[in-house]
């Protein structure tokens, strides 16, 4: 059985009305509710993973880009997106992955940054295009007390996208979403 | 020995090198000197597995014949692997591991910088993506070489020993095959003729800060990784990495 046919079955089961080109805005809303599996407060739209939503040859097509080359969440994200869309009635929805242009933290929305901070992860500082091998360490703010008096513990955290910091004022450790 | 076209061979060199380096890093799981270091080693390994998959996906498409990235990784024998000799060397202690990582990063960085300008759009896309990750890999590994070299008497001695053990494999970082030269001249993969001098400059610079002496240029010897003639260590590494797919072909979850 092909993916589209499975979508048809699930959608019929859910009794959602099959969607058309006129429902592109709805697709956007649906995607805004698909959360990143590793940071479940930000959506795939907030993170800038969803690059394009179009209607092509009678079905919805979503272009996504992976955050890190080896990010194990990429497959889960692709699956969750397809699942959410099928449930909303976009029965033939296809998800296409593309590497180019390479994902950058510059694409994380303002809303996404606020959500990260509220969740206890310090959002990326500065612009990725200006970062290089020799650039100085960024000024990272503690998401808990707001102090700028912080220190890098390790450039690598619990997931590829995060670095470990500690606050020298409130003394709490915290994650920083690396700028790449 | 059967060879593919020039570009495919080059894709295998990039992919296999990242894959074998990643596999070596994974051997540290559960026994790194500190939790933060373990996380770092695994993170770098994960990035490299991802990069390897991107290169091998492309190689597999060009090879055809039902291949995909997994079959290339798990079903080829060592004579078909094109990875750099350096990355297949055993981990040894933390000094050897970090020096190996540094040598590899100092090669990947200028290499990917050039590949990101390749005429071949797929090569350029994979390189651009990988370069973001390799930038922080190199920052970390060069800092460790400096810290250990310019650290205690003990850490310095271990770095000196690590250089002794690894240096002879370094000639592969500074030589291009005639096939790679022709790819480079045609700009299919970008102009990579400067990678050698950039690698050497990076090593000179970091070794100077680490109070380590740069040995005389290593000379090529009978091993030839581009022809699949590897050191004995690769076979053992593959035996472990490929065990599951060899014992249970096409197993998946
Ligand atoms: Zn604080």
CSV table of C-alpha atoms and ligand atoms in Angstrom, one decimal:
chain,number,residue,atom,x,y,z
A,1,UNK,CA,0.0,0.0,0.0
A,2,UNK,CA,1.3,3.4,-0.9
A,3,UNK,CA,1.7,6.3,1.6
A,4,UNK,CA,-1.1,8.3,-0.1
A,5,UNK,CA,-3.5,5.4,0.2
A,6,UNK,CA,-2.7,5.0,3.9
A,7,UNK,CA,-3.4,8.7,4.2
A,8,UNK,CA,-6.7,8.2,2.5
A,9,UNK,CA,-7.7,5.4,4.9
A,10,UNK,CA,-6.7,7.3,8.0
A,11,UNK,CA,-8.5,10.5,6.7
A,12,UNK,CA,-11.6,8.5,5.9
A,13,UNK,CA,-11.5,6.9,9.4
A,14,UNK,CA,-11.1,10.4,10.9
A,15,UNK,CA,-13.9,11.7,8.6
A,16,UNK,CA,-12.0,14.8,7.9
A,17,UNK,CA,-13.0,16.5,4.7
A,18,UNK,CA,-10.3,16.2,2.0
A,19,UNK,CA,-8.5,19.5,1.6
A,20,UNK,CA,-7.7,21.5,-1.5
A,21,UNK,CA,-5.4,24.2,-2.7
A,22,UNK,CA,-7.7,26.8,-0.9
A,23,UNK,CA,-6.7,25.3,2.4
A,24,UNK,CA,-3.0,26.3,2.3
A,25,UNK,CA,-3.4,28.7,5.2
A,26,UNK,CA,-4.9,25.8,7.3
A,27,UNK,CA,-1.8,23.6,6.5
A,28,UNK,CA,0.3,26.4,7.9
A,29,UNK,CA,-1.7,26.4,11.1
A,30,UNK,CA,-1.4,22.6,11.4
A,31,UNK,CA,2.3,22.8,11.0
A,32,UNK,CA,2.6,25.5,13.6
A,33,UNK,CA,1.3,22.8,16.1
A,34,UNK,CA,3.8,20.2,15.2
A,35,UNK,CA,6.4,20.3,18.0
A,36,UNK,CA,10.1,19.5,17.8
A,37,UNK,CA,10.5,16.1,19.5
A,38,UNK,CA,13.6,17.2,21.5
A,39,UNK,CA,12.4,20.7,22.5
A,40,UNK,CA,8.6,20.2,22.7
A,41,UNK,CA,7.7,23.8,23.2
A,42,UNK,CA,8.8,25.1,19.8
A,43,UNK,CA,7.1,24.1,16.6
A,44,UNK,CA,8.8,23.1,13.3
A,45,UNK,CA,7.7,26.4,12.0
A,46,UNK,CA,9.2,28.3,14.9
A,47,UNK,CA,12.5,26.5,14.3
A,48,UNK,CA,12.6,27.4,10.6
A,49,UNK,CA,12.7,23.7,9.6
A,50,UNK,CA,9.6,24.2,7.3
A,51,UNK,CA,10.9,26.1,4.3
A,52,UNK,CA,8.0,26.1,1.9
A,53,UNK,CA,4.4,24.9,1.7
A,54,UNK,CA,2.9,24.6,-1.8
A,55,UNK,CA,0.2,22.9,-3.6
A,56,UNK,CA,1.6,20.7,-6.4
A,57,UNK,CA,-0.1,18.2,-8.8
A,58,UNK,CA,-3.2,18.0,-6.7
A,59,UNK,CA,-1.6,17.5,-3.3
A,60,UNK,CA,0.1,19.5,-0.6
A,61,UNK,CA,3.9,19.5,-0.6
A,62,UNK,CA,6.0,20.6,2.4
A,63,UNK,CA,9.7,21.4,2.0
A,64,UNK,CA,11.8,20.8,5.1
A,65,UNK,CA,15.5,21.1,5.9
A,66,UNK,CA,17.4,19.2,8.6
A,67,UNK,CA,18.9,21.2,11.5
A,68,UNK,CA,22.1,19.1,11.9
A,69,UNK,CA,23.5,16.5,9.5
A,70,UNK,CA,23.1,13.8,12.1
A,71,UNK,CA,20.1,15.0,13.9
A,72,UNK,CA,18.2,11.8,14.9
A,73,UNK,CA,15.0,13.8,15.2
A,74,UNK,CA,14.8,14.5,11.4
A,75,UNK,CA,12.9,11.3,10.6
A,76,UNK,CA,10.5,11.7,13.6
A,77,UNK,CA,9.8,15.3,12.5
A,78,UNK,CA,9.1,14.2,8.9
A,79,UNK,CA,6.7,11.6,10.2
A,80,UNK,CA,4.9,13.9,12.7
A,81,UNK,CA,4.4,16.5,9.9
A,82,UNK,CA,2.9,13.9,7.6
A,83,UNK,CA,0.7,12.5,10.3
A,84,UNK,CA,-0.6,15.9,11.4
A,85,UNK,CA,-1.4,16.9,7.8
A,86,UNK,CA,-3.2,13.6,7.1
A,87,UNK,CA,-5.3,13.9,10.2
A,88,UNK,CA,-6.3,17.4,9.1
A,89,UNK,CA,-7.4,16.0,5.7
A,90,UNK,CA,-4.4,16.6,3.5
A,91,UNK,CA,-4.5,13.0,2.4
A,92,UNK,CA,-1.7,13.0,-0.2
A,93,UNK,CA,0.6,15.3,1.6
A,94,UNK,CA,4.3,14.8,0.7
A,95,UNK,CA,7.3,16.0,2.8
A,96,UNK,CA,10.4,16.7,0.8
A,97,UNK,CA,13.8,17.1,2.5
A,98,UNK,CA,16.4,19.5,1.1
A,99,UNK,CA,19.9,20.5,2.3
A,100,UNK,CA,20.3,23.7,0.4
A,101,UNK,CA,20.2,26.4,1.6
A,102,UNK,CA,21.7,25.0,4.9
A,103,UNK,CA,19.6,25.5,8.0
A,104,UNK,CA,20.7,28.3,10.3
A,105,UNK,CA,19.6,29.4,13.7
A,106,UNK,CA,18.9,32.8,12.1
A,107,UNK,CA,15.7,31.3,10.9
A,108,UNK,CA,14.3,30.7,14.3
A,109,UNK,CA,11.3,33.1,14.7
A,110,UNK,CA,11.0,35.7,17.4
A,111,UNK,CA,8.1,33.8,18.9
A,112,UNK,CA,10.3,30.7,18.9
A,113,UNK,CA,13.1,32.5,20.7
A,114,UNK,CA,10.7,33.6,23.4
A,115,UNK,CA,9.4,30.1,23.8
A,116,UNK,CA,12.9,28.6,24.1
A,117,UNK,CA,13.7,31.2,26.8
A,118,UNK,CA,10.6,30.4,28.8
A,119,UNK,CA,11.4,26.7,28.6
A,120,UNK,CA,14.9,27.4,30.1
A,121,UNK,CA,17.0,27.3,27.0
A,122,UNK,CA,18.9,30.5,26.2
A,123,UNK,CA,18.2,31.3,22.5
A,124,UNK,CA,21.1,31.8,20.0
A,125,UNK,CA,22.9,35.1,20.2
A,126,UNK,CA,23.9,37.1,17.1
A,127,UNK,CA,23.9,36.1,13.4
A,128,UNK,CA,25.2,32.8,12.2
A,129,UNK,CA,26.6,34.5,9.0
A,130,UNK,CA,29.0,36.5,11.1
A,131,UNK,CA,30.3,33.5,13.1
A,132,UNK,CA,33.6,31.9,12.1
A,133,UNK,CA,36.3,29.7,13.4
A,134,UNK,CA,38.0,32.5,15.2
A,135,UNK,CA,35.1,34.6,16.4
A,136,UNK,CA,34.9,35.3,20.1
A,137,UNK,CA,32.5,33.5,22.4
A,138,UNK,CA,29.0,35.0,22.3
A,139,UNK,CA,27.5,36.9,25.3
A,140,UNK,CA,24.9,34.4,26.6
A,141,UNK,CA,22.2,35.5,29.0
A,142,UNK,CA,20.9,33.2,31.8
A,143,UNK,CA,17.3,32.2,30.9
A,144,UNK,CA,16.5,31.9,34.6
A,145,UNK,CA,17.7,35.2,36.2
A,146,UNK,CA,18.6,37.2,33.2
A,147,UNK,CA,22.2,37.7,34.2
A,148,UNK,CA,24.9,38.1,31.5
A,149,UNK,CA,27.5,36.8,34.0
A,150,UNK,CA,27.6,33.3,32.5
A,151,UNK,CA,30.3,30.8,31.6
A,152,UNK,CA,30.6,28.1,28.9
A,153,UNK,CA,30.9,24.6,30.5
A,154,UNK,CA,31.0,22.6,27.2
A,155,UNK,CA,30.3,23.4,23.6
A,156,UNK,CA,28.3,20.1,23.5
A,157,UNK,CA,25.0,19.4,25.4
A,158,UNK,CA,22.3,16.8,25.6
A,159,UNK,CA,21.5,17.3,21.9
A,160,UNK,CA,23.5,18.5,18.9
A,161,UNK,CA,21.9,21.9,18.9
A,162,UNK,CA,22.8,22.8,22.5
A,163,UNK,CA,25.8,23.9,24.5
A,164,UNK,CA,26.1,23.7,28.3
A,165,UNK,CA,26.5,26.9,30.3
A,166,UNK,CA,26.3,27.9,33.9
A,167,UNK,CA,25.2,31.2,35.5
A,168,UNK,CA,27.7,32.8,37.8
A,169,UNK,CA,25.0,34.8,39.6
A,170,UNK,CA,22.1,32.3,40.3
A,171,UNK,CA,24.6,29.4,39.9
A,172,UNK,CA,22.1,27.3,37.8
A,173,UNK,CA,23.3,25.3,34.9
A,174,UNK,CA,21.4,25.8,31.6
A,175,UNK,CA,21.3,25.0,27.9
A,176,UNK,CA,22.2,27.4,25.2
A,177,UNK,CA,20.9,26.9,21.7
A,178,UNK,CA,24.0,27.2,19.6
A,179,UNK,CA,24.3,29.8,16.9
A,180,UNK,CA,25.1,28.0,13.6
B,1,UNK,CA,40.6,-3.6,-8.1
B,2,UNK,CA,37.3,-2.2,-9.5
B,3,UNK,CA,37.0,1.5,-9.4
B,4,UNK,CA,34.1,3.9,-10.0
B,5,UNK,CA,34.2,7.2,-11.8
B,6,UNK,CA,36.4,10.0,-10.3
B,7,UNK,CA,33.5,11.8,-8.5
B,8,UNK,CA,32.1,8.7,-7.0
B,9,UNK,CA,35.5,7.6,-5.7
B,10,UNK,CA,35.9,11.1,-4.1
B,11,UNK,CA,32.4,10.9,-2.5
B,12,UNK,CA,33.4,7.5,-1.0
B,13,UNK,CA,36.6,9.1,0.3
B,14,UNK,CA,34.6,11.8,2.1
B,15,UNK,CA,31.8,9.6,3.3
B,16,UNK,CA,34.0,6.7,4.4
B,17,UNK,CA,36.4,9.0,6.3
B,18,UNK,CA,33.5,10.6,8.2
B,19,UNK,CA,31.9,7.2,8.9
B,20,UNK,CA,35.1,5.5,10.2
B,21,UNK,CA,36.0,8.5,12.3
B,22,UNK,CA,32.5,8.4,13.8
B,23,UNK,CA,32.7,4.7,14.5
B,24,UNK,CA,36.0,5.3,16.4
B,25,UNK,CA,34.4,8.1,18.5
B,26,UNK,CA,31.5,5.8,19.4
B,27,UNK,CA,34.0,3.4,21.0
B,28,UNK,CA,34.4,6.0,23.8
B,29,UNK,CA,30.7,5.5,24.8
B,30,UNK,CA,30.6,4.9,28.6
B,31,UNK,CA,34.3,5.3,29.2
B,32,UNK,CA,35.3,8.9,28.4
B,33,UNK,CA,37.3,10.8,31.1
B,34,UNK,CA,34.4,13.1,32.0
B,35,UNK,CA,30.7,13.3,31.3
B,36,UNK,CA,31.0,16.6,29.3
B,37,UNK,CA,33.7,15.0,27.2
B,38,UNK,CA,31.7,11.9,26.5
B,39,UNK,CA,28.8,14.1,25.3
B,40,UNK,CA,31.2,16.0,23.1
B,41,UNK,CA,32.7,12.9,21.6
B,42,UNK,CA,29.2,11.5,20.8
B,43,UNK,CA,28.0,14.8,19.5
B,44,UNK,CA,30.9,15.0,17.0
B,45,UNK,CA,30.4,11.4,16.1
B,46,UNK,CA,26.7,12.0,15.4
B,47,UNK,CA,27.4,14.9,13.2
B,48,UNK,CA,29.9,12.8,11.3
B,49,UNK,CA,27.4,9.9,10.8
B,50,UNK,CA,25.0,12.4,9.3
B,51,UNK,CA,27.7,13.8,7.0
B,52,UNK,CA,28.7,10.3,6.0
B,53,UNK,CA,25.1,9.5,5.2
B,54,UNK,CA,24.8,12.5,2.9
B,55,UNK,CA,28.0,11.7,1.0
B,56,UNK,CA,27.2,8.0,0.8
B,57,UNK,CA,23.6,8.6,-0.3
B,58,UNK,CA,25.0,10.6,-3.3
B,59,UNK,CA,27.6,7.9,-4.0
B,60,UNK,CA,25.0,5.2,-3.9
B,61,UNK,CA,22.8,7.1,-6.4
B,62,UNK,CA,25.7,7.3,-8.8
B,63,UNK,CA,26.6,3.6,-8.3
B,64,UNK,CA,23.0,2.5,-8.7
B,65,UNK,CA,22.7,-1.3,-8.7
B,66,UNK,CA,20.3,-1.2,-5.8
B,67,UNK,CA,22.8,0.5,-3.4
B,68,UNK,CA,21.9,2.9,-0.7
B,69,UNK,CA,24.0,4.6,2.0
B,70,UNK,CA,23.3,1.7,4.4
B,71,UNK,CA,24.4,-1.0,2.0
B,72,UNK,CA,27.6,0.9,1.3
B,73,UNK,CA,28.3,1.3,5.0
B,74,UNK,CA,27.5,-2.2,6.1
B,75,UNK,CA,28.0,-4.5,3.1
B,76,UNK,CA,31.4,-3.5,1.7
B,77,UNK,CA,34.6,-5.2,2.6
B,78,UNK,CA,37.7,-3.2,3.7
B,79,UNK,CA,39.2,-3.4,0.2
B,80,UNK,CA,36.3,-1.3,-1.0
B,81,UNK,CA,36.6,1.4,1.7
B,82,UNK,CA,38.3,4.7,0.7
B,83,UNK,CA,38.7,6.4,4.1
B,84,UNK,CA,41.9,8.1,5.1
B,85,UNK,CA,44.4,5.8,7.0
B,86,UNK,CA,44.5,8.3,9.9
B,87,UNK,CA,40.9,7.8,11.0
B,88,UNK,CA,41.0,4.0,11.1
B,89,UNK,CA,43.9,4.1,13.7
B,90,UNK,CA,43.0,2.8,17.2
B,91,UNK,CA,41.9,5.4,19.7
B,92,UNK,CA,44.7,4.8,22.2
B,93,UNK,CA,44.4,7.3,25.1
B,94,UNK,CA,42.6,10.6,25.1
B,95,UNK,CA,45.7,12.3,23.6
B,96,UNK,CA,45.8,10.0,20.6
B,97,UNK,CA,42.0,10.4,20.1
B,98,UNK,CA,42.1,14.2,20.2
B,99,UNK,CA,45.2,14.4,18.0
B,100,UNK,CA,43.5,12.2,15.4
B,101,UNK,CA,40.4,14.3,15.6
B,102,UNK,CA,42.4,17.5,15.2
B,103,UNK,CA,44.3,16.2,12.2
B,104,UNK,CA,41.0,15.2,10.6
B,105,UNK,CA,39.2,18.4,11.4
B,106,UNK,CA,42.2,20.5,10.2
B,107,UNK,CA,41.8,18.7,6.9
B,108,UNK,CA,38.0,18.7,6.7
B,109,UNK,CA,37.8,22.5,7.4
B,110,UNK,CA,39.7,23.8,4.3
B,111,UNK,CA,38.4,20.8,2.2
B,112,UNK,CA,34.7,21.6,2.9
B,113,UNK,CA,35.4,25.3,2.5
B,114,UNK,CA,36.5,24.6,-1.0
B,115,UNK,CA,33.9,22.0,-1.7
B,116,UNK,CA,31.1,24.4,-0.7
B,117,UNK,CA,32.1,26.3,-3.9
B,118,UNK,CA,31.8,23.2,-6.1
B,119,UNK,CA,30.1,23.4,-9.5
B,120,UNK,CA,28.3,20.1,-8.6
B,121,UNK,CA,25.4,21.5,-6.6
B,122,UNK,CA,24.9,18.4,-4.5
B,123,UNK,CA,28.6,18.4,-3.4
B,124,UNK,CA,28.3,22.2,-2.5
B,125,UNK,CA,25.1,21.6,-0.5
B,126,UNK,CA,26.6,18.8,1.6
B,127,UNK,CA,29.8,20.6,2.2
B,128,UNK,CA,28.1,23.9,3.2
B,129,UNK,CA,26.0,22.0,5.7
B,130,UNK,CA,28.9,20.0,7.1
B,131,UNK,CA,31.2,23.0,7.4
B,132,UNK,CA,29.0,24.6,10.0
B,133,UNK,CA,29.5,21.5,12.2
B,134,UNK,CA,33.2,21.0,11.4
B,135,UNK,CA,33.9,24.6,12.5
B,136,UNK,CA,33.1,23.8,16.1
B,137,UNK,CA,34.7,20.4,15.9
B,138,UNK,CA,38.0,22.0,14.9
B,139,UNK,CA,37.6,24.7,17.6
B,140,UNK,CA,37.3,22.0,20.2
B,141,UNK,CA,40.0,19.6,19.0
B,142,UNK,CA,42.6,22.3,18.5
B,143,UNK,CA,41.9,23.6,22.0
B,144,UNK,CA,42.5,20.1,23.4
B,145,UNK,CA,45.8,19.7,21.5
B,146,UNK,CA,46.9,23.0,22.9
B,147,UNK,CA,45.7,22.2,26.4
B,148,UNK,CA,47.4,18.8,26.5
B,149,UNK,CA,50.6,19.9,24.8
B,150,UNK,CA,51.0,22.9,26.9
B,151,UNK,CA,49.6,21.3,30.0
B,152,UNK,CA,51.5,19.1,32.6
B,153,UNK,CA,54.6,17.1,32.0
B,154,UNK,CA,52.5,14.0,31.7
B,155,UNK,CA,50.0,15.4,29.2
B,156,UNK,CA,52.8,16.9,27.1
B,157,UNK,CA,54.5,13.5,27.0
B,158,UNK,CA,51.3,11.8,26.0
B,159,UNK,CA,50.9,14.3,23.1
B,160,UNK,CA,54.5,13.6,22.0
B,161,UNK,CA,53.8,9.9,22.0
B,162,UNK,CA,50.5,10.5,20.1
B,163,UNK,CA,52.4,12.4,17.4
B,164,UNK,CA,54.9,9.6,17.2
B,165,UNK,CA,52.1,7.0,16.7
B,166,UNK,CA,50.1,9.0,14.1
B,167,UNK,CA,52.4,11.3,12.1
B,168,UNK,CA,53.4,8.7,9.5
B,169,UNK,CA,49.8,8.5,8.3
B,170,UNK,CA,49.6,12.3,7.8
B,171,UNK,CA,50.9,12.3,4.2
B,172,UNK,CA,47.4,11.6,3.0
B,173,UNK,CA,46.3,15.0,4.1
B,174,UNK,CA,48.8,16.8,1.8
B,175,UNK,CA,48.6,14.8,-1.4
B,176,UNK,CA,46.0,14.7,-4.1
B,177,UNK,CA,45.5,11.8,-6.5
B,178,UNK,CA,45.6,12.6,-10.2
B,179,UNK,CA,41.8,11.9,-10.3
B,180,UNK,CA,41.2,14.4,-7.5
B,181,UNK,CA,43.4,16.9,-9.3
B,182,UNK,CA,41.4,16.6,-12.4
B,183,UNK,CA,38.1,17.0,-10.5
B,184,UNK,CA,39.6,20.0,-8.8
B,185,UNK,CA,40.8,21.6,-12.1
B,186,UNK,CA,37.4,21.2,-13.6
B,187,UNK,CA,35.9,22.8,-10.5
B,188,UNK,CA,33.5,19.9,-10.2
B,189,UNK,CA,34.3,19.8,-6.5
B,190,UNK,CA,35.8,23.2,-6.2
B,191,UNK,CA,39.5,24.0,-6.2
B,192,UNK,CA,41.0,21.8,-3.5
B,193,UNK,CA,44.7,22.4,-4.5
B,194,UNK,CA,45.2,24.7,-1.4
B,195,UNK,CA,44.0,22.1,1.2
B,196,UNK,CA,47.5,20.7,1.7
B,197,UNK,CA,49.1,24.0,2.6
B,198,UNK,CA,46.1,25.1,4.8
B,199,UNK,CA,46.3,21.8,6.7
B,200,UNK,CA,50.0,22.2,7.3
B,201,UNK,CA,49.6,25.8,8.4
B,202,UNK,CA,46.9,24.9,10.9
B,203,UNK,CA,49.1,22.1,12.3
B,204,UNK,CA,52.1,24.4,12.5
B,205,UNK,CA,50.1,27.1,14.3
B,206,UNK,CA,48.4,24.9,16.8
B,207,UNK,CA,51.5,22.9,17.5
B,208,UNK,CA,53.4,26.1,18.2
B,209,UNK,CA,50.8,27.2,20.7
B,210,UNK,CA,50.9,23.7,22.2
B,211,UNK,CA,54.7,23.7,22.6
B,212,UNK,CA,54.9,20.7,20.3
B,213,UNK,CA,57.4,20.1,17.6
B,214,UNK,CA,56.2,19.5,14.0
B,215,UNK,CA,58.0,16.5,12.5
B,216,UNK,CA,59.4,16.5,9.0
B,217,UNK,CA,56.9,15.8,6.3
B,218,UNK,CA,55.7,12.2,6.4
B,219,UNK,CA,56.5,10.1,3.3
B,220,UNK,CA,54.0,7.8,1.5
B,221,UNK,CA,54.6,4.1,2.1
B,222,UNK,CA,53.0,0.9,0.9
B,223,UNK,CA,49.5,1.5,2.2
B,224,UNK,CA,47.2,3.1,-0.3
B,225,UNK,CA,43.7,3.8,1.1
B,226,UNK,CA,42.4,5.1,-2.2
B,227,UNK,CA,43.0,1.6,-3.6
B,228,UNK,CA,41.6,-0.1,-0.5
B,229,UNK,CA,45.0,-1.1,0.9
B,230,UNK,CA,44.4,-0.3,4.5
B,231,UNK,CA,46.2,-0.9,7.8
B,232,UNK,CA,45.1,-4.0,9.7
B,233,UNK,CA,42.9,-2.0,12.1
B,234,UNK,CA,40.2,-1.3,9.6
B,235,UNK,CA,39.1,-4.9,9.3
B,236,UNK,CA,38.5,-5.2,13.0
B,237,UNK,CA,36.6,-1.9,13.1
B,238,UNK,CA,34.3,-3.1,10.2
B,239,UNK,CA,33.8,-6.5,11.8
B,240,UNK,CA,32.2,-4.8,14.8
B,241,UNK,CA,30.4,-2.0,12.9
B,242,UNK,CA,29.0,-4.4,10.3
B,243,UNK,CA,28.2,-7.4,12.6
B,244,UNK,CA,24.5,-6.9,12.8
B,245,UNK,CA,23.9,-6.4,9.0
B,246,UNK,CA,26.2,-9.3,8.2
B,247,UNK,CA,24.5,-11.7,10.7
B,248,UNK,CA,21.0,-10.6,10.0
B,249,UNK,CA,20.9,-9.1,6.5
B,250,UNK,CA,18.4,-6.3,6.1
B,251,UNK,CA,17.5,-6.2,9.8
B,252,UNK,CA,15.7,-3.0,10.6
B,253,UNK,CA,13.5,-1.4,13.2
C,1,LIG,ZN1,21.1,33.0,36.4
